[in-house]
Tab-separated table of C-alpha atoms in Angstrom:
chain	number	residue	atom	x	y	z
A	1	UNK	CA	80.521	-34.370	46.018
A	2	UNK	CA	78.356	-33.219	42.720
A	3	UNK	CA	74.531	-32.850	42.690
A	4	UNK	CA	72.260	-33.198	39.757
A	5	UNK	CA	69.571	-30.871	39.138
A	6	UNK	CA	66.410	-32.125	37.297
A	7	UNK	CA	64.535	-30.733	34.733
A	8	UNK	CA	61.486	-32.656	33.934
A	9	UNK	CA	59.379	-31.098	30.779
A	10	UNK	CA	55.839	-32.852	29.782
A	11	UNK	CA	53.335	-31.466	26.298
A	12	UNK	CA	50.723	-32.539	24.596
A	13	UNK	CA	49.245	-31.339	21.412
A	14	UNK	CA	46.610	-32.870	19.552
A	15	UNK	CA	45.631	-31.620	16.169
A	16	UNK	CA	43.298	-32.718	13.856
A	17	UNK	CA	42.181	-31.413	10.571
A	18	UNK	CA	40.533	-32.154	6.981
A	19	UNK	CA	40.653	-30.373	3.887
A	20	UNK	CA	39.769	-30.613	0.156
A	21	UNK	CA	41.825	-30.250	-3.336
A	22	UNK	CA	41.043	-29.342	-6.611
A	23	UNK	CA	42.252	-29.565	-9.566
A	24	UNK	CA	42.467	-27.952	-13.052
A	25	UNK	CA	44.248	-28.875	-16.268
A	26	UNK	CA	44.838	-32.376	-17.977
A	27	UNK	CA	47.741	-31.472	-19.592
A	28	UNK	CA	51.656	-31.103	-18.093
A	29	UNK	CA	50.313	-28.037	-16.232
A	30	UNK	CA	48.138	-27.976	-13.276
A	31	UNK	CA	46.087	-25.423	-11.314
A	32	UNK	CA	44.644	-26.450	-8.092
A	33	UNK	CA	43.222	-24.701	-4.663
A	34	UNK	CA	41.937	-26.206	-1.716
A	35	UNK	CA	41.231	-25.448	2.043
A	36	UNK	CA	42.062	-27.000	5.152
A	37	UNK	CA	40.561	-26.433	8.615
A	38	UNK	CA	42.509	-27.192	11.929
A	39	UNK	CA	41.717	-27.839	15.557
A	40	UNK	CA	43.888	-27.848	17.957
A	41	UNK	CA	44.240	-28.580	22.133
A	42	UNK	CA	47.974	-28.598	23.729
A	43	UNK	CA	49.183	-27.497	27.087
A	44	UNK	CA	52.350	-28.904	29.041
A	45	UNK	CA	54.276	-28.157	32.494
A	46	UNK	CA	57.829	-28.249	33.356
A	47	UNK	CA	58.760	-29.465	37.010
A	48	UNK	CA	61.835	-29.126	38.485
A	49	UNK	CA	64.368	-31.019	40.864
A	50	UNK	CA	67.022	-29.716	43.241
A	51	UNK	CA	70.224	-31.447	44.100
A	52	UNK	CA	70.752	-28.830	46.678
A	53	UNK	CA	67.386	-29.013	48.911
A	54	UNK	CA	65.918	-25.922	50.922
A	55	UNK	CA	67.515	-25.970	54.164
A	56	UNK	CA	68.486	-23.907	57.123
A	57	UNK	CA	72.294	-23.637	55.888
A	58	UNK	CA	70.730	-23.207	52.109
A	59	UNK	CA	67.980	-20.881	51.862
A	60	UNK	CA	68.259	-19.883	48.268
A	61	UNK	CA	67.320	-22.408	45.720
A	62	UNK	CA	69.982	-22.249	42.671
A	63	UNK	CA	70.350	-24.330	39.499
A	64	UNK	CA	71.893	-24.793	36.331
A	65	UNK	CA	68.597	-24.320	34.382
A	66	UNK	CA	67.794	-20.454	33.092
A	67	UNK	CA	64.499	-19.923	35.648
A	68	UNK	CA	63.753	-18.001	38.412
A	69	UNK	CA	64.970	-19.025	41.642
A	70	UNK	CA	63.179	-21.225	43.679
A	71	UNK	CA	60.808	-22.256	40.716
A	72	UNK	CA	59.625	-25.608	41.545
A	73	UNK	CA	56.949	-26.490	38.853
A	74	UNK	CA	55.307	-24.442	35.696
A	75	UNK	CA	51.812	-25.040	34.872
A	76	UNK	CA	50.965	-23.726	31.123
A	77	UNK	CA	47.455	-23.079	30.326
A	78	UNK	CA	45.489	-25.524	28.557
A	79	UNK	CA	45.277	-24.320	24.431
A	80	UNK	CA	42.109	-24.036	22.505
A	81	UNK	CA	43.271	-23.067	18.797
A	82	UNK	CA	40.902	-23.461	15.826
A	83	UNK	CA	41.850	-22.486	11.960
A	84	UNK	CA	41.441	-22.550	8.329
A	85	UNK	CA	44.036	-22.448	5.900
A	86	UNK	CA	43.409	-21.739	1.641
A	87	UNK	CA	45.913	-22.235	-0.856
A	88	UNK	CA	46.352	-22.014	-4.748
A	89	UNK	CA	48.637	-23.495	-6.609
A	90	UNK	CA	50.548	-24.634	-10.069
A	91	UNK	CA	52.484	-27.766	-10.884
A	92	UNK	CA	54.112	-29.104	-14.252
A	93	UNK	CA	55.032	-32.352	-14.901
A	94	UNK	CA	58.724	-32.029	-16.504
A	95	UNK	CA	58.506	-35.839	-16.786
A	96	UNK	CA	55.471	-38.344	-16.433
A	97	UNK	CA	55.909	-38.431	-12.710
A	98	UNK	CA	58.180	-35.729	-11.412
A	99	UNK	CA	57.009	-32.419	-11.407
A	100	UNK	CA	57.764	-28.791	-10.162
A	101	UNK	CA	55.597	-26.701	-8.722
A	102	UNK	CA	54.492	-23.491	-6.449
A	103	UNK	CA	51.682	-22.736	-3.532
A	104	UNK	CA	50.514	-20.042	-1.533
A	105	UNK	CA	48.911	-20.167	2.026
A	106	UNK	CA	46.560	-17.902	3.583
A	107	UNK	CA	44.840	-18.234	6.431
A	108	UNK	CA	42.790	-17.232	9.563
A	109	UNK	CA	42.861	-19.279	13.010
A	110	UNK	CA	42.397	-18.380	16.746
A	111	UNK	CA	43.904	-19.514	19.792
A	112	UNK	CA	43.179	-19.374	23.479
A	113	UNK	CA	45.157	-19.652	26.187
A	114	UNK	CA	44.171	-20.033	29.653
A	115	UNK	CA	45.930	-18.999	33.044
A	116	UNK	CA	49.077	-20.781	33.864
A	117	UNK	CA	50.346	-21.582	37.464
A	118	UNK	CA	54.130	-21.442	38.596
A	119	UNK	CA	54.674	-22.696	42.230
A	120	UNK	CA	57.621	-21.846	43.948
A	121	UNK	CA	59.613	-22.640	47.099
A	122	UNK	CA	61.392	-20.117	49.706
A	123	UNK	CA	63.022	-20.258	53.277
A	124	UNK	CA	60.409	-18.991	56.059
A	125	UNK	CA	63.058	-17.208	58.229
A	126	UNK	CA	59.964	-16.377	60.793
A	127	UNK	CA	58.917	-20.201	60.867
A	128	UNK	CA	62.532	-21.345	60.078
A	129	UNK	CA	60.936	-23.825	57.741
A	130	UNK	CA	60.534	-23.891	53.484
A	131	UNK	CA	56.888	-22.469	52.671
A	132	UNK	CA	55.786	-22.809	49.025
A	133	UNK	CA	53.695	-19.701	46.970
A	134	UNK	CA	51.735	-20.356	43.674
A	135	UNK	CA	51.932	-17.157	41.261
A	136	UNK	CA	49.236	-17.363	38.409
A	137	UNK	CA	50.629	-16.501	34.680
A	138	UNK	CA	48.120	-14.643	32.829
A	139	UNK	CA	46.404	-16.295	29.507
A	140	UNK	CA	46.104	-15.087	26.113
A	141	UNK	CA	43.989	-14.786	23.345
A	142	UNK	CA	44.985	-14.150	19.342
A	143	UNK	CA	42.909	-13.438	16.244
A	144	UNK	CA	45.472	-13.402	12.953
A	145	UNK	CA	44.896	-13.372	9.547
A	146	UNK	CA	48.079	-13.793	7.135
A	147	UNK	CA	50.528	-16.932	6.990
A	148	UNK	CA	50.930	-17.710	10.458
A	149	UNK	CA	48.854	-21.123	10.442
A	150	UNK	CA	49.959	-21.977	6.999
A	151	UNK	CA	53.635	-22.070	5.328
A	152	UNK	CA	53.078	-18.993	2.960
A	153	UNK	CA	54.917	-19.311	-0.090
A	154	UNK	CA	56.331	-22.756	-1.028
A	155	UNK	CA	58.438	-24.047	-3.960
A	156	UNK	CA	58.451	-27.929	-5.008
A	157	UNK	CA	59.388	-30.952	-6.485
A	158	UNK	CA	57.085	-33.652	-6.037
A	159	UNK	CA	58.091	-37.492	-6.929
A	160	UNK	CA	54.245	-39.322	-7.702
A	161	UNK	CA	54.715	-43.145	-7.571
């Protein structure tokens, strides 16, 4: 008889943002530059589901998925990121609405992390019964500057309708 095991993964990420363009040029070329600033919340946790349950005659919890043994659930840490991207730019119009063009991104963001949770299930052999552990993950914290929030360097071909 086969037994299914379960992975069960859950995220949310909510991002919201506004940002301003301008532009230079009333001819087929076009210079414009702009910034865009970015907040951001996410976190997520990944259970998981046995076929073959702790027992007596199975004391080692094993699965198909690539995790540690006897990891029943994985708590991330609630995200906290907050940014704000620049870019400059050139586009020309090779035809009254079709155009090619060129960016670059820069920017500067930070994002927290807080401590995670994993909570994992063994075989008491004292108590001869399962007993469960938690094991916090540590957070993190980043400060970058460069083209990590933003795309860097982009080449185009934008269709205006």
């Amino acid at each position: 008889e086969q037994v299914v095991d379960k992975q069960k993964i859950s995220t949310y990420n909510f991002l919201f943002g506004g940002g301003i363009e301008k532009r230079r040029g009333k001819t087929r070329l076009q210079g414009y530059y702009g910034a865009i600033a970015m907040i951001m919340f996410g976190g997520g946790k990944t259970t998981y589901t046995y076929g073959n349950e702790l027992t007596e005659t199975n004391q080692t919890l094993t699965s198909s998925f690539n995790q540690p043994s006897g990891l029943i659930s994985n708590t991330k840490g609630s995200t906290f990121g907050i940014n704000l991207n620049g870019f400059v730019g050139a586009e020309y119009f090779i035809m009254p609405k079709v155009s090619l063009g060129g960016e670059y991104w820069l920017g500067i963001g930070y994002t927290q992390t807080s401590d995670g949770k994993e909570n994992y299930e063994s075989w008491d052999n004292t108590n001869n019964v399962p007993s469960h552990y938690i094991r916090k993950t540590g957070g993190t914290s980043s400060f970058d500057f460069g083209t990590k929030y933003a795309t860097g360097v982009r080449v185009f071909l934008n269709l205006h309708f």
